[in-house]
Amino acid sequence: MIFVGLDIGGTNIKAALVEIQSATEQSPDFSTVSILEKITVPTRASGGPASVTAQIHNAIEEMLHSAPNRVHAVGIGVPGSVDHERGIVLYPPNLPGWKDVALARILSAKWELPFYLDNDANCAAVGEALFGAGRGCSNFITLTLGTGIGSGIILNGGIYRGARGYAGEFGHITIDPNGPRCNCGNNGCVEAYVGNSYMTARAKQAVKHHPDSVLYELLSNDNAGFTPEDIAEAAEAGDEFAREFLYTTGEILGIAVASAANLLDITDFVIGGGIAGAGEPLLDGILRSGRDRVLEVHRDALRVVAAGLGNDAGMSGAAASAAVEPFKTLR
Amino acid sequence: MIFVGLDIGGTNIKAALVEIQSATEQSPDFSTVSILEKITVPTRASGGPASVTAQIHNAIEEMLHSAPNRVHAVGIGVPGSVDHERGIVLYPPNLPGWKDVALARILSAKWELPFYLDNDANCAAVGEALFGAGRGCSNFITLTLGTGIGSGIILNGGIYRGARGYAGEFGHITIDPNGPRCNCGNNGCVEAYVGNSYMTARAKQAVKHHPDSVLYELLSNDNAGFTPEDIAEAAEAGDEFAREFLYTTGEILGIAVASAANLLDITDFVIGGGIAGAGEPLLDGILRSGRDRVLEVHRDALRVVAAGLGNDAGMSGAAASAAVEPFKTLR
């Protein structure tokens, strides 16, 4: 079956024609996903809902043109909270002027197709559940590291959205009540250590004592253009400081991982996003600190793995989200 | 309908004949609960499973004798994790010698009645959902403050047990990674501030600067026999230090309340156990710190209330747990 998956970001809209094959049409036990074609168009966020919606229409039109009359449904990942049932974008922090926009209804008026919206972190979790690192696992949490921490919670084989659709704010678990100020207004949220800008600030501070690191020059002066992916790249190239820094960042995440494991009896964590690509030092740090802190009953079960869907996770997750919609659970 | 509710503690077993009335027999929409009769027998925990089971038999026998042929089922709250589906007590920390005891099967061999086991914190949550402060609320968390923090999570109108039955360890959310050592081995768990012995130690420290407090004498010398209930009593009698101390304790709990609210989109918290009786300063502290720390979207919705079932919560919760068993959700 063919779906269109859209990943709406603050800067770009990515759209793909996604083929999802299932063992049978009667179960959500999907077997493979492949991206047949994809495009990127600018979001034009500053123009408000009208200009962004026009860009969404363009992207959909192009995808439908490539597979006339073959698309089953369209899945859309939105950066922020959505009313999934009613297809309404509630209040996306990076899309100025959007508040309670009935996007599914707007799109349905033009295209005779089912449209399904979900928070992009939930789409990523569904994608990982069906095709990625969460396959075969009925309870897990995905963390997508970037500007903030996107997080999707799979409970009892289904996405857990919470009563009002706001569930999954793993990034706003407090790990130190006197820690640095977070942009949410609280102090010491995980995000205030691991969100992109906070991580850059921490790296800038930490690198001062490591003139031998390839990051020293990059960070010591003006760090415009610097992103945490630079740390990941340096780590992959063997830079000791970068590896150590990612390990420490993992240890910070591990504090909240242990708390979530204890609260929810969840022991599987799937880590994606920019710096997760560097893999091992970050994942090792999470696992070490998570194991040290979690209740004994979870210690051996704790599993921290890299996301399996890579760069196209947003689009294939959105398509997966549309594909599972007819089923009550993911498996 | 009449049930037997058992609350198994490390020191005593409390048993009650509980009448639960429902609007209809077809729905779990129960309307009233009343304790018809109750007894307390010593647990005799040091004698291991055989002696405790003998005491359980005695308690059940006495209750059944009071209402011959009228008891529908027996609900049992166990202090520790249970395999609810199979009626097995897994590993209760305060019952020496117990490991994987098939209690429901053992009891069924003697009495021809359905037996349902659950963790005592889950029983409390079900009791609050049906008859207490959680009535009409599909998503909430109960915290029962005592030796540790018992916690039950109601999600989508049902108890959330987690994949292996270990969910709800709210007391082991880390609120300060460098905080005091917790008996679980981690540092800075909520319980390492709010569990009875930790709370007494904090109070002993804090009271040093408050010679005017009624707690000063009690805590300054040997504090044998002192319990956090003494703080609650002093607070109720108007002792400024005690009120301040409970407020601060509330603020500590509020840190984890905010984290759980953000992660799960849950805004209702029901607080029970020893010191919760003192009410207002503790609940105010939780609400103030929770509101200050939670994401804006939850701020006005956050609700922190005292448990409604009081001293008999253990027994009526266990009975409620048995009463809801035939239904898939609580409402």
PDB file of C-alpha atoms in Angstrom, chain A residues 139 141 151 153 155-156 160-170 172-178 184-189 255 258-267 292-299 301, chain B residues 139 141 151 153 155-156 160-170 172-178 184-189 255 258-267 292-299 301:
ATOM      1  CA  ASN A 139       6.415  -0.688  25.524  1.00  0.00           C
ATOM      2  CA  ILE A 141      10.036   5.458  24.587  1.00  0.00           C
ATOM      3  CA  SER A 151       9.530  11.996  22.696  1.00  0.00           C
ATOM      4  CA  ILE A 153       5.620   6.809  24.309  1.00  0.00           C
ATOM      5  CA  LEU A 155       2.382   1.655  25.893  1.00  0.00           C
ATOM      6  CA  ASN A 156       0.702  -1.719  25.545  1.00  0.00           C
ATOM      7  CA  TYR A 160       0.122   7.008  24.408  1.00  0.00           C
ATOM      8  CA  ARG A 161      -1.083  10.563  23.822  1.00  0.00           C
ATOM      9  CA  GLY A 162      -2.504  11.476  27.238  1.00  0.00           C
ATOM     10  CA  ALA A 163      -5.930  12.891  27.994  1.00  0.00           C
ATOM     11  CA  ARG A 164      -5.414  16.081  26.011  1.00  0.00           C
ATOM     12  CA  GLY A 165      -2.688  15.005  23.588  1.00  0.00           C
ATOM     13  CA  TYR A 166       0.208  16.582  25.465  1.00  0.00           C
ATOM     14  CA  ALA A 167       1.920  13.414  26.677  1.00  0.00           C
ATOM     15  CA  GLY A 168       5.567  12.675  25.983  1.00  0.00           C
ATOM     16  CA  GLU A 169       7.358  15.772  27.212  1.00  0.00           C
ATOM     17  CA  PHE A 170      10.339  13.745  28.356  1.00  0.00           C
ATOM     18  CA  HIS A 172      10.730  18.551  30.633  1.00  0.00           C
ATOM     19  CA  ILE A 173      11.471  16.012  33.318  1.00  0.00           C
ATOM     20  CA  THR A 174      13.362  17.920  36.010  1.00  0.00           C
ATOM     21  CA  ILE A 175      16.724  16.354  36.765  1.00  0.00           C
ATOM     22  CA  ASP A 176      18.059  19.077  39.050  1.00  0.00           C
ATOM     23  CA  PRO A 177      15.670  21.547  40.690  1.00  0.00           C
ATOM     24  CA  ASN A 178      18.458  24.136  40.890  1.00  0.00           C
ATOM     25  CA  CYS A 184       9.804  26.459  29.483  1.00  0.00           C
ATOM     26  CA  GLY A 185      10.396  28.562  32.601  1.00  0.00           C
ATOM     27  CA  ASN A 186      11.443  25.696  34.887  1.00  0.00           C
ATOM     28  CA  ASN A 187      14.956  25.001  36.124  1.00  0.00           C
ATOM     29  CA  GLY A 188      16.914  21.850  35.440  1.00  0.00           C
ATOM     30  CA  CYS A 189      14.779  20.154  32.768  1.00  0.00           C
ATOM     31  CA  ILE A 255      18.986  10.231  34.947  1.00  0.00           C
ATOM     32  CA  ALA A 258      15.870   5.815  34.986  1.00  0.00           C
ATOM     33  CA  SER A 259      13.026   7.940  36.371  1.00  0.00           C
ATOM     34  CA  ALA A 260      10.762   7.111  33.417  1.00  0.00           C
ATOM     35  CA  ALA A 261      11.668   3.405  33.642  1.00  0.00           C
ATOM     36  CA  ASN A 262      10.789   3.363  37.355  1.00  0.00           C
ATOM     37  CA  LEU A 263       7.534   5.245  36.904  1.00  0.00           C
ATOM     38  CA  LEU A 264       6.277   3.337  33.856  1.00  0.00           C
ATOM     39  CA  ASP A 265       7.988  -0.078  33.959  1.00  0.00           C
ATOM     40  CA  ILE A 266       9.482   0.678  30.542  1.00  0.00           C
ATOM     41  CA  THR A 267      12.983  -0.568  29.845  1.00  0.00           C
ATOM     42  CA  ASP A 292      23.289   2.831  37.959  1.00  0.00           C
ATOM     43  CA  ARG A 293      20.102   4.666  38.893  1.00  0.00           C
ATOM     44  CA  VAL A 294      17.211   2.400  37.945  1.00  0.00           C
ATOM     45  CA  LEU A 295      15.537  -0.005  40.404  1.00  0.00           C
ATOM     46  CA  GLU A 296      17.239  -3.367  40.518  1.00  0.00           C
ATOM     47  CA  VAL A 297      14.297  -5.113  38.889  1.00  0.00           C
ATOM     48  CA  HIS A 298      14.899  -3.133  35.670  1.00  0.00           C
ATOM     49  CA  ARG A 299      18.708  -3.160  35.674  1.00  0.00           C
ATOM     50  CA  ALA A 301      16.398  -5.364  31.171  1.00  0.00           C
TER      51      ALA A 301
ATOM     52  CA  ASN B 139      -6.251   9.939  34.435  1.00  0.00           C
ATOM     53  CA  ILE B 141      -1.839   9.416  40.094  1.00  0.00           C
ATOM     54  CA  SER B 151       1.909   5.136  43.865  1.00  0.00           C
ATOM     55  CA  ILE B 153      -1.387   5.293  38.031  1.00  0.00           C
ATOM     56  CA  LEU B 155      -4.584   5.927  32.676  1.00  0.00           C
ATOM     57  CA  ASN B 156      -7.534   6.064  30.302  1.00  0.00           C
ATOM     58  CA  TYR B 160      -1.661   1.049  34.555  1.00  0.00           C
ATOM     59  CA  ARG B 161       0.571  -1.786  35.750  1.00  0.00           C
ATOM     60  CA  GLY B 162       3.316  -1.758  33.114  1.00  0.00           C
ATOM     61  CA  ALA B 163       4.554  -4.693  31.071  1.00  0.00           C
ATOM     62  CA  ARG B 164       5.770  -6.672  34.086  1.00  0.00           C
ATOM     63  CA  GLY B 165       3.632  -5.181  36.861  1.00  0.00           C
ATOM     64  CA  TYR B 166       6.314  -2.870  38.243  1.00  0.00           C
ATOM     65  CA  ALA B 167       4.837   0.457  37.154  1.00  0.00           C
ATOM     66  CA  GLY B 168       4.149   3.270  39.574  1.00  0.00           C
ATOM     67  CA  GLU B 169       7.458   3.739  41.350  1.00  0.00           C
ATOM     68  CA  PHE B 170       6.913   7.473  41.647  1.00  0.00           C
ATOM     69  CA  HIS B 172      12.072   6.556  42.607  1.00  0.00           C
ATOM     70  CA  ILE B 173      11.932   9.503  40.268  1.00  0.00           C
ATOM     71  CA  THR B 174      15.292  11.271  40.659  1.00  0.00           C
ATOM     72  CA  ILE B 175      14.888  14.906  41.637  1.00  0.00           C
ATOM     73  CA  ASP B 176      18.553  15.656  42.282  1.00  0.00           C
ATOM     74  CA  PRO B 177      21.276  13.413  40.831  1.00  0.00           C
ATOM     75  CA  ASN B 178      23.623  14.416  43.645  1.00  0.00           C
ATOM     76  CA  CYS B 184      17.299   1.647  46.292  1.00  0.00           C
ATOM     77  CA  GLY B 185      20.969   2.506  45.674  1.00  0.00           C
ATOM     78  CA  ASN B 186      20.335   5.649  43.622  1.00  0.00           C
ATOM     79  CA  ASN B 187      20.931   9.214  44.776  1.00  0.00           C
ATOM     80  CA  GLY B 188      18.263  11.872  45.045  1.00  0.00           C
ATOM     81  CA  CYS B 189      15.061   9.855  44.600  1.00  0.00           C
ATOM     82  CA  ILE B 255       9.253  18.659  41.483  1.00  0.00           C
ATOM     83  CA  ALA B 258       5.624  18.367  37.477  1.00  0.00           C
ATOM     84  CA  SER B 259       7.873  15.814  35.742  1.00  0.00           C
ATOM     85  CA  ALA B 260       5.136  13.165  35.773  1.00  0.00           C
ATOM     86  CA  ALA B 261       2.540  15.675  34.553  1.00  0.00           C
ATOM     87  CA  ASN B 262       4.798  16.692  31.652  1.00  0.00           C
ATOM     88  CA  LEU B 263       5.661  13.122  30.699  1.00  0.00           C
ATOM     89  CA  LEU B 264       2.140  11.697  30.943  1.00  0.00           C
ATOM     90  CA  ASP B 265      -0.240  14.630  30.449  1.00  0.00           C
ATOM     91  CA  ILE B 266      -1.723  13.895  33.869  1.00  0.00           C
ATOM     92  CA  THR B 267      -2.805  16.834  35.994  1.00  0.00           C
ATOM     93  CA  ASP B 292       5.930  26.727  39.037  1.00  0.00           C
ATOM     94  CA  ARG B 293       7.628  23.846  37.233  1.00  0.00           C
ATOM     95  CA  VAL B 294       5.037  22.286  34.969  1.00  0.00           C
ATOM     96  CA  LEU B 295       4.618  23.247  31.292  1.00  0.00           C
ATOM     97  CA  GLU B 296       2.285  26.172  30.791  1.00  0.00           C
ATOM     98  CA  VAL B 297      -0.354  24.004  29.155  1.00  0.00           C
ATOM     99  CA  HIS B 298      -0.867  22.090  32.439  1.00  0.00           C
ATOM    100  CA  ARG B 299      -0.543  25.007  34.857  1.00  0.00           C
ATOM    101  CA  ALA B 301      -5.316  22.263  35.221  1.00  0.00           C
TER     102      ALA B 301
END
